[in-house]
Coordinates of C-alpha atoms in Angstrom, one line a residue:
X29 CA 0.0 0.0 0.0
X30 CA 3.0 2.7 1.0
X31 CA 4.6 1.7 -2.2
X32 CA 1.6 2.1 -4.0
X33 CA 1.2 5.3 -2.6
X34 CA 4.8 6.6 -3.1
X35 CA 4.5 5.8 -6.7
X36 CA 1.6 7.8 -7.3
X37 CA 2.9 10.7 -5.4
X38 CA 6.4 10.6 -7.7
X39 CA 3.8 10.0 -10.2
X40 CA 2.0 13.4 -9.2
X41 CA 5.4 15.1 -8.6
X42 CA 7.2 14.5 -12.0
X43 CA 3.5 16.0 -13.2
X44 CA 3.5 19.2 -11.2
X45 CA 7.0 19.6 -12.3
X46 CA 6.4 19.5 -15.6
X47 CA 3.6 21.9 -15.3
X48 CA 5.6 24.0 -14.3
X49 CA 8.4 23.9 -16.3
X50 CA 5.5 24.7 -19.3
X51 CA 4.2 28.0 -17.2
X52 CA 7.2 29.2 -16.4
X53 CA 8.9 28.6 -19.4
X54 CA 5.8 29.7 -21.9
X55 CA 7.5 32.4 -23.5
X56 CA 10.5 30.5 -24.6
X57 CA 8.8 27.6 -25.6
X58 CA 6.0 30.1 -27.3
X59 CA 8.7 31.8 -29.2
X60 CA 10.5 28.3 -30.7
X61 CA 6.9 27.1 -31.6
X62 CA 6.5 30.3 -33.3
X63 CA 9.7 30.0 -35.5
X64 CA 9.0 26.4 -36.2
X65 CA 5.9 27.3 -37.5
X66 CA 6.8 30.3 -39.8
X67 CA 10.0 28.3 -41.1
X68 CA 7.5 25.4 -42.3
X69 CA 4.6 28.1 -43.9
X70 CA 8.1 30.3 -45.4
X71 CA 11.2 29.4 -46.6
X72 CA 12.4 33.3 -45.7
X73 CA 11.8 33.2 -42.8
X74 CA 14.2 30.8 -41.3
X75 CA 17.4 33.0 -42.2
X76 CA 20.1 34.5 -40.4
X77 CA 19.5 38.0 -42.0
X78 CA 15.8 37.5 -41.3
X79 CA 16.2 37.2 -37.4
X80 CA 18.4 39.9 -37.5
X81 CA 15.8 42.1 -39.1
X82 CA 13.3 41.1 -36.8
X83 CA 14.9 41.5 -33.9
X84 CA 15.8 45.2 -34.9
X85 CA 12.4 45.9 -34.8
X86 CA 11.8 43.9 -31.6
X87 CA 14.5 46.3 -29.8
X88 CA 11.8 49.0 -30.1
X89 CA 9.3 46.7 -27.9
X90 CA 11.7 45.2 -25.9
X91 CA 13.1 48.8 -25.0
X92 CA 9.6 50.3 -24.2
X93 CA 8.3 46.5 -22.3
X94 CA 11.6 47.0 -20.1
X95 CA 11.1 50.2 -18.5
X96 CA 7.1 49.4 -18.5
X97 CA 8.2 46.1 -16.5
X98 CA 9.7 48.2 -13.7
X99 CA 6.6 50.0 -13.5
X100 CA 4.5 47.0 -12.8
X101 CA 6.9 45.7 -10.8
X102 CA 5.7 48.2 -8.3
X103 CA 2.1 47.3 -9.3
X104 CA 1.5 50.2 -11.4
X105 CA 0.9 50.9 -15.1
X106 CA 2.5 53.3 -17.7
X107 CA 0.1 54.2 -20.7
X108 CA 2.1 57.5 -21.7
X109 CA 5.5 55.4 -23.0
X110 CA 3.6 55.5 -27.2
X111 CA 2.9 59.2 -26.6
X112 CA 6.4 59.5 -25.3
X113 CA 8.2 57.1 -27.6
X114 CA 6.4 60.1 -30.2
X115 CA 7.4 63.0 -28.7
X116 CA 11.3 62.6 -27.6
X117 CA 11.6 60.9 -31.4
X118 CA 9.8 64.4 -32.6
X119 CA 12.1 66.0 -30.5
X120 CA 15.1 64.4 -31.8
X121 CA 14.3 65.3 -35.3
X122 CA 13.8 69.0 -34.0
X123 CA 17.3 69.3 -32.3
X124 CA 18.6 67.6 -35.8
X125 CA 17.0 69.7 -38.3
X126 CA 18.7 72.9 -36.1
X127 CA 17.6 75.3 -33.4
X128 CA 17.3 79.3 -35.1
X129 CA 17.0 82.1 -32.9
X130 CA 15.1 84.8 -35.2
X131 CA 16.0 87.6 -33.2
X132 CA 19.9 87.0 -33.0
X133 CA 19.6 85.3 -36.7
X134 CA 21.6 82.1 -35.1
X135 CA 21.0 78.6 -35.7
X136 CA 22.1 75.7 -33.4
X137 CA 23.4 72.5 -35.0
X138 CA 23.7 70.2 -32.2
X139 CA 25.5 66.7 -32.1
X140 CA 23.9 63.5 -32.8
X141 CA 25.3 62.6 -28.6
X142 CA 23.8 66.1 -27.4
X143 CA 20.6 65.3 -29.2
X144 CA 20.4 61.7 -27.7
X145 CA 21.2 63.2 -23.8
X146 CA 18.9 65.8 -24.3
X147 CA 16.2 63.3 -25.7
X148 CA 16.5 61.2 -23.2
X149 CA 16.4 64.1 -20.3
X150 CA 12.8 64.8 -21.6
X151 CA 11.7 61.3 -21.8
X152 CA 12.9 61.5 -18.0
X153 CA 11.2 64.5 -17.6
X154 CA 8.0 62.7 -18.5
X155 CA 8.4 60.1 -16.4
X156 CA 8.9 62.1 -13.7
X157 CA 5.6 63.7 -14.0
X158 CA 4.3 60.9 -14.0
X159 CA 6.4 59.6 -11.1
X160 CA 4.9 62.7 -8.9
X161 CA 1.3 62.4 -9.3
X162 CA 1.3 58.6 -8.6
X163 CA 3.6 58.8 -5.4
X164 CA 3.4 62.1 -3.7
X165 CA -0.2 63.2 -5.0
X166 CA -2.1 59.8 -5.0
X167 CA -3.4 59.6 -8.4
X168 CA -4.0 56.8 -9.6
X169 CA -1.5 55.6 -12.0
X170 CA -3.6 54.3 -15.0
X171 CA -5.5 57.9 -14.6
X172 CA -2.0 59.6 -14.3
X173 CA -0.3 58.2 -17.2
X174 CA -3.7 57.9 -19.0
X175 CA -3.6 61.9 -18.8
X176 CA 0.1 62.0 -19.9
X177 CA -1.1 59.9 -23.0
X178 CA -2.9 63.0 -24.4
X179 CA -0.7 65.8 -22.9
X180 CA 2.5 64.0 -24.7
X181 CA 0.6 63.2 -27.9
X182 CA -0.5 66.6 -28.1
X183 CA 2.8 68.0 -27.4
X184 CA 4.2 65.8 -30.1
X185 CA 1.6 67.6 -32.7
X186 CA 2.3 71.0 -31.6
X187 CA 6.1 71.0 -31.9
X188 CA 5.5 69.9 -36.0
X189 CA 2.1 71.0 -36.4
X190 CA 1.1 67.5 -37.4
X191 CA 4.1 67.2 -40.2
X192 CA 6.7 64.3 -39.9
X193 CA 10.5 65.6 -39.6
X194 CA 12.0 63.5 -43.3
X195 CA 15.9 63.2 -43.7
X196 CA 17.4 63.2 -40.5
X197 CA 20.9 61.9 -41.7
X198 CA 22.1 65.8 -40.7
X199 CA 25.2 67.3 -43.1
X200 CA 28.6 66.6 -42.7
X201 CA 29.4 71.1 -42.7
X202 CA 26.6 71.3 -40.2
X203 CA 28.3 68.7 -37.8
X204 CA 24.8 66.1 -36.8
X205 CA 25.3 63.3 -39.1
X206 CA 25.1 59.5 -37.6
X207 CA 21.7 59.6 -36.6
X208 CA 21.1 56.4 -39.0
X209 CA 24.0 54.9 -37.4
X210 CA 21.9 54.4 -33.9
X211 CA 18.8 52.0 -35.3
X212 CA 19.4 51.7 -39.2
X213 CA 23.4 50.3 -39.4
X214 CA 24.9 47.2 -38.0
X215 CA 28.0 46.9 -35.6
X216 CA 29.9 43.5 -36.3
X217 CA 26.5 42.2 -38.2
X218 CA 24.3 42.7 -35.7
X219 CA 21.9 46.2 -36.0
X220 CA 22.9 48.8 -33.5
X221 CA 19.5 49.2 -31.9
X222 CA 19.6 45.6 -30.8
X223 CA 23.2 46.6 -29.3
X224 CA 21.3 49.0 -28.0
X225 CA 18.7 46.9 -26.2
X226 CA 21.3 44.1 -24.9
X227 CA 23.1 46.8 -22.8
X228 CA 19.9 48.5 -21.2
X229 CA 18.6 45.0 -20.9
X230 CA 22.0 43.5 -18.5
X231 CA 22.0 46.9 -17.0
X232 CA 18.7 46.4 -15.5
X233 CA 19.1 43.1 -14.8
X234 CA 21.8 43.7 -13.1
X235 CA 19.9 46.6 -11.3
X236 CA 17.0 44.2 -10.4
X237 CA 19.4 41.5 -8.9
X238 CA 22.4 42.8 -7.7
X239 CA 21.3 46.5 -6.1
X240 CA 19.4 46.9 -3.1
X241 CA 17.1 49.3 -5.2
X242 CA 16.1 46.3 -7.1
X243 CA 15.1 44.3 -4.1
X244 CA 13.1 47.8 -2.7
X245 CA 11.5 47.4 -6.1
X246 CA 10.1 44.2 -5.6
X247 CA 9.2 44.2 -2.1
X248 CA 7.2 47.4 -3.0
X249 CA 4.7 45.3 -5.5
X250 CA 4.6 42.8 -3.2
X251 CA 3.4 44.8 -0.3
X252 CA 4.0 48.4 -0.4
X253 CA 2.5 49.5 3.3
X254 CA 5.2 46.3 4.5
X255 CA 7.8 47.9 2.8
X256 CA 7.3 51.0 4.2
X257 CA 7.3 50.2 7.5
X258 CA 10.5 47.8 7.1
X259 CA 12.3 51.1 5.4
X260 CA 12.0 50.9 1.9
X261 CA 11.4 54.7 0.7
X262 CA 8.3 53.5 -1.4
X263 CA 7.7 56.8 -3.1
X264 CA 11.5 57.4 -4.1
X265 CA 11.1 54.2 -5.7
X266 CA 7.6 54.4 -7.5
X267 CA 8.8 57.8 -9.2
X268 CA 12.4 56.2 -9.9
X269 CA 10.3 53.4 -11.8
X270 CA 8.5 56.2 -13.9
X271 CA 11.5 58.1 -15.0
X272 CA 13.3 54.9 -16.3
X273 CA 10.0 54.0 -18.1
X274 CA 10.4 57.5 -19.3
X275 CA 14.0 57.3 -20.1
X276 CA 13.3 53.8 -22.4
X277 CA 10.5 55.0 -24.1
X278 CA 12.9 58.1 -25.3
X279 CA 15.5 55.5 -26.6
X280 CA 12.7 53.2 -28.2
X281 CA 11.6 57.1 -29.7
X282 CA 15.6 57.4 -30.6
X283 CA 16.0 54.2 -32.5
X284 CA 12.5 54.1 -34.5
X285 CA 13.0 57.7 -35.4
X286 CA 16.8 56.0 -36.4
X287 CA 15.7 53.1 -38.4
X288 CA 13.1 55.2 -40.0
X289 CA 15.4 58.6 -40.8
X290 CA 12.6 60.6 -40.1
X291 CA 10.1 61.5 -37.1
X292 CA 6.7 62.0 -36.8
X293 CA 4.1 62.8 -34.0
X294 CA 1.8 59.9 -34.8
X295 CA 4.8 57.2 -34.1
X296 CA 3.8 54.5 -31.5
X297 CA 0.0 54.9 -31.2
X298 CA -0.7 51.7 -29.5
X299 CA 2.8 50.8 -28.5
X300 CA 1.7 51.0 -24.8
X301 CA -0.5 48.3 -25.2
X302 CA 2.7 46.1 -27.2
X303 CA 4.7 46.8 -24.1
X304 CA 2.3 45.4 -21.7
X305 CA 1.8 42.3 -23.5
X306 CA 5.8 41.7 -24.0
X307 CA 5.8 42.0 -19.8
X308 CA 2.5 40.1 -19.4
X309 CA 3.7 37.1 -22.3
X310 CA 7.2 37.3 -19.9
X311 CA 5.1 36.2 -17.2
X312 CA 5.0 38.8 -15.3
X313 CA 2.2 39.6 -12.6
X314 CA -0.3 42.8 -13.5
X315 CA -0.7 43.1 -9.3
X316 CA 3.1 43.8 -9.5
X317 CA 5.9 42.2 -7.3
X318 CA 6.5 39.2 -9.9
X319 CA 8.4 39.7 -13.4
X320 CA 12.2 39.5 -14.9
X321 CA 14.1 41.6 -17.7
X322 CA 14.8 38.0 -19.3
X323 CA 11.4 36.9 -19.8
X324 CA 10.3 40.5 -20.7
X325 CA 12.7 40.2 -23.8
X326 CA 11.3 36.9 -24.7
X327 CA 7.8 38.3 -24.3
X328 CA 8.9 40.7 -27.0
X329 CA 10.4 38.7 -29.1
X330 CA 7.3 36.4 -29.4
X331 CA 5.5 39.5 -30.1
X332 CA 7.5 40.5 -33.0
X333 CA 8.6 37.3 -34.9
X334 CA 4.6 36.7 -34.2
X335 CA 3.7 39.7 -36.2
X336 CA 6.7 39.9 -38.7
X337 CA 6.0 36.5 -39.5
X338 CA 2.3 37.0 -40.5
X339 CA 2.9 39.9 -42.5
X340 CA 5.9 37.2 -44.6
X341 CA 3.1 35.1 -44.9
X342 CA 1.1 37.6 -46.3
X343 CA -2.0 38.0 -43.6
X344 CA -3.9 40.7 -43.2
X345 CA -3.5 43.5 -40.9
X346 CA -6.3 43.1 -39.0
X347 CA -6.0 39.5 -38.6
X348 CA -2.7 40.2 -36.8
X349 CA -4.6 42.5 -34.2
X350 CA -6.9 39.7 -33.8
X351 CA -3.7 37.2 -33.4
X352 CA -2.1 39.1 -31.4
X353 CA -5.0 40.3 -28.3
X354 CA -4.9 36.5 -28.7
X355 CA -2.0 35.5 -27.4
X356 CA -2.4 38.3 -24.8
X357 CA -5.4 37.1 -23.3
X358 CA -4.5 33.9 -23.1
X359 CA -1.0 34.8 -21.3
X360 CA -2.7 36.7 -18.8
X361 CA -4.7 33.2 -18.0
X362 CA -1.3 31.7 -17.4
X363 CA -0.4 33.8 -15.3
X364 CA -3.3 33.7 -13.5
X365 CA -3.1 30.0 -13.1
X366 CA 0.5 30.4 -12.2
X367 CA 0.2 32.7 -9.4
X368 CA -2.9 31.4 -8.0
X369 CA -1.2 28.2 -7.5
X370 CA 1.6 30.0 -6.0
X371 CA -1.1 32.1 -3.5
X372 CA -3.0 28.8 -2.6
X373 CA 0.8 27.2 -1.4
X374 CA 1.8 30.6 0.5
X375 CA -1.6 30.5 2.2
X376 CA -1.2 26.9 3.4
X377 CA 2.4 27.4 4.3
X378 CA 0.7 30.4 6.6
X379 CA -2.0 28.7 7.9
X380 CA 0.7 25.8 9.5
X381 CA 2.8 28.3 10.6
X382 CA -0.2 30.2 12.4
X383 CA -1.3 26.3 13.6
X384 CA 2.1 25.7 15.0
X385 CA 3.0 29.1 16.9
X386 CA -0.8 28.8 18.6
X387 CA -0.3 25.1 20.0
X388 CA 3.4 26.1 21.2
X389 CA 1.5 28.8 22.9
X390 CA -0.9 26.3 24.4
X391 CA 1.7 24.3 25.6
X392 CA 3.9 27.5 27.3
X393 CA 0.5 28.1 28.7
X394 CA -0.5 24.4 29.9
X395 CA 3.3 23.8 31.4

């Protein structure tokens, strides 16, 4: 009967474990099936020079679903990084095309580097607006950034007036060529802007693992009232998150506006929602406290060689909408699966503990 019975439990075992090998690995094993897939309907699509394209447009997504992770993280939400994403690329093109002073009759050339830490200052700028009314002013953060949405979208359209900024390779007299160089060229075969996303993405890896400020980061989705009172300064942390979501979006703005040589105010609409799926598809959890940068990427990735590989084998666009909200709803249901499994264990594990401390106290009690 015990053998019986230890069978079945190995039995039971080796099938939890594979469950959960398949929902914590989902993205990985999404993206394979996906390539599998695509190689069998097209023979394009399995090519070195193919992946590489692909995954120069995935750096745009996996640059704006890395700085929306450490939002959620915290359990909060960033719909303003597509208006943003917009506006610093607008902004970019601005700084590029020159800066003339009327009244002196001067006109300010800047560097491609100036343009790019000036860009990326606003994008932090935006964040940080953000940042304030969620952590010092209470608003709440889908209503925050929601507003943002509009007030960066609008901005966007009022510095071009609702015209696109064309030929933004700059002139070699004026001193702000290379701009192509940061999305468009390669570096040792690989495109720049997935250079680009690699070292954000081991920075803030690195930054989630290694740093105390990671950890605060964590412990704040988990329980932010517990943090606090443990000594985590929650709201330096919730507006930190913002500005680096602000600070990616501008380099996601940077290398479309690079890849594309030009700039316009409509760029993104709808991104926000692609950068929430990558994080959601990377299995991270919407209530915040749960999430990596790895699986983030491979959320992004599955995104992109989804799409790219539908449009190869020619489907319509609106079929990949449909494709696409998809494979979003459906991650969110793992991941509710996932974590509710997880919940379900942490309340048992509670519930013996709580058993265990009230007989010991019976006992101090009895003796």
């Amino acid at each position: 009967m015990s053998r019986h019975n230890n069978k079945a439990s190995h039995a039971e075992n080796g099938q939890l474990d594979i469950v959960k090998i398949l929902l914590e690995g989902r993205a990985f094993f999404a993206l394979i099936a996906i390539i599998i897939v695509f190689s069998i309907l097209s023979p394009v699509y399995f090519s070195m020079g193919n992946f590489l394209t692909m995954s120069s447009h995935v750096a745009v997504f996996g640059l704006l679903g890395i700085g929306m992770l450490f939002v959620i993280l915290t359990g909060g939400i960033d719909l303003s990084v597509g208006s943003t994403l917009a506006l610093c690329g607008v902004f970019a093109g601005l700084l590029l095309e020159g800066i003339e002073i009327e009244s002196l009759d001067l006109a300010f050339f800047p560097s491609v580097w100036v343009v790019v830490v000036l860009t990326c200052l606003l994008g932090a700028f935006v964040g940080a607006i953000n940042g304030v009314l969620v952590a010092y002013f209470n608003v709440p953060a889908f209503v925050a950034t929601l507003g943002m949405l509009y007030v960066a979208r609008g901005a966007a359209l009022l510095l071009t007036n609702g015209l696109t900024f064309n030929q933004l390779g700059g002139d070699d007299v004026l001193g702000n060529t290379g701009f192509e160089w940061l999305g468009f060229n390669r570096l040792f075969g690989v495109p720049v802007g997935v250079l680009i996303l690699i070292a954000v993405a081991v920075v803030c890896m690195l930054a989630l693992s290694r740093t105390p400020f990671g950890r605060w980061i964590y412990s704040t989705g988990g329980n932010a009232r517990a943090a606090e009172l443990s000594g985590v300064p929650v709201k330096r942390v919730k507006l930190s998150v913002y500005i680096i979501s602000g600070i990616c979006a501008a380099m996601a703005g940077i290398v479309l506006a690079s890849q594309l040589t030009s700039a316009g105010p409509t760029a993104g609409t709808t991104y926000e929602l692609t950068a929430i799926a990558a994080v959601v598809i990377g299995g991270a959890s919407l209530m915040g406290g749960r999430g990596t940068v790895r699986n983030t990427l491979l959320g992004a990735f599955v995104i992109g060689f989804l799409a790219d590989g539908l449009v190869i084998i020619g489907v319509s666009a609106y079929w990949q909408m449909v494709f696409t909200g998809s494979v979003i709803v459906f991650a969110v249901m793992l991941n509710n699966i996932q974590y509710s499994k997880k919940q379900k264990a942490g309340r048992k594990i509670s519930k013996k503990y709580n058993a265990e401390v009230t007989r010991d106290d019976s006992r101090a009690k009895a003796t």
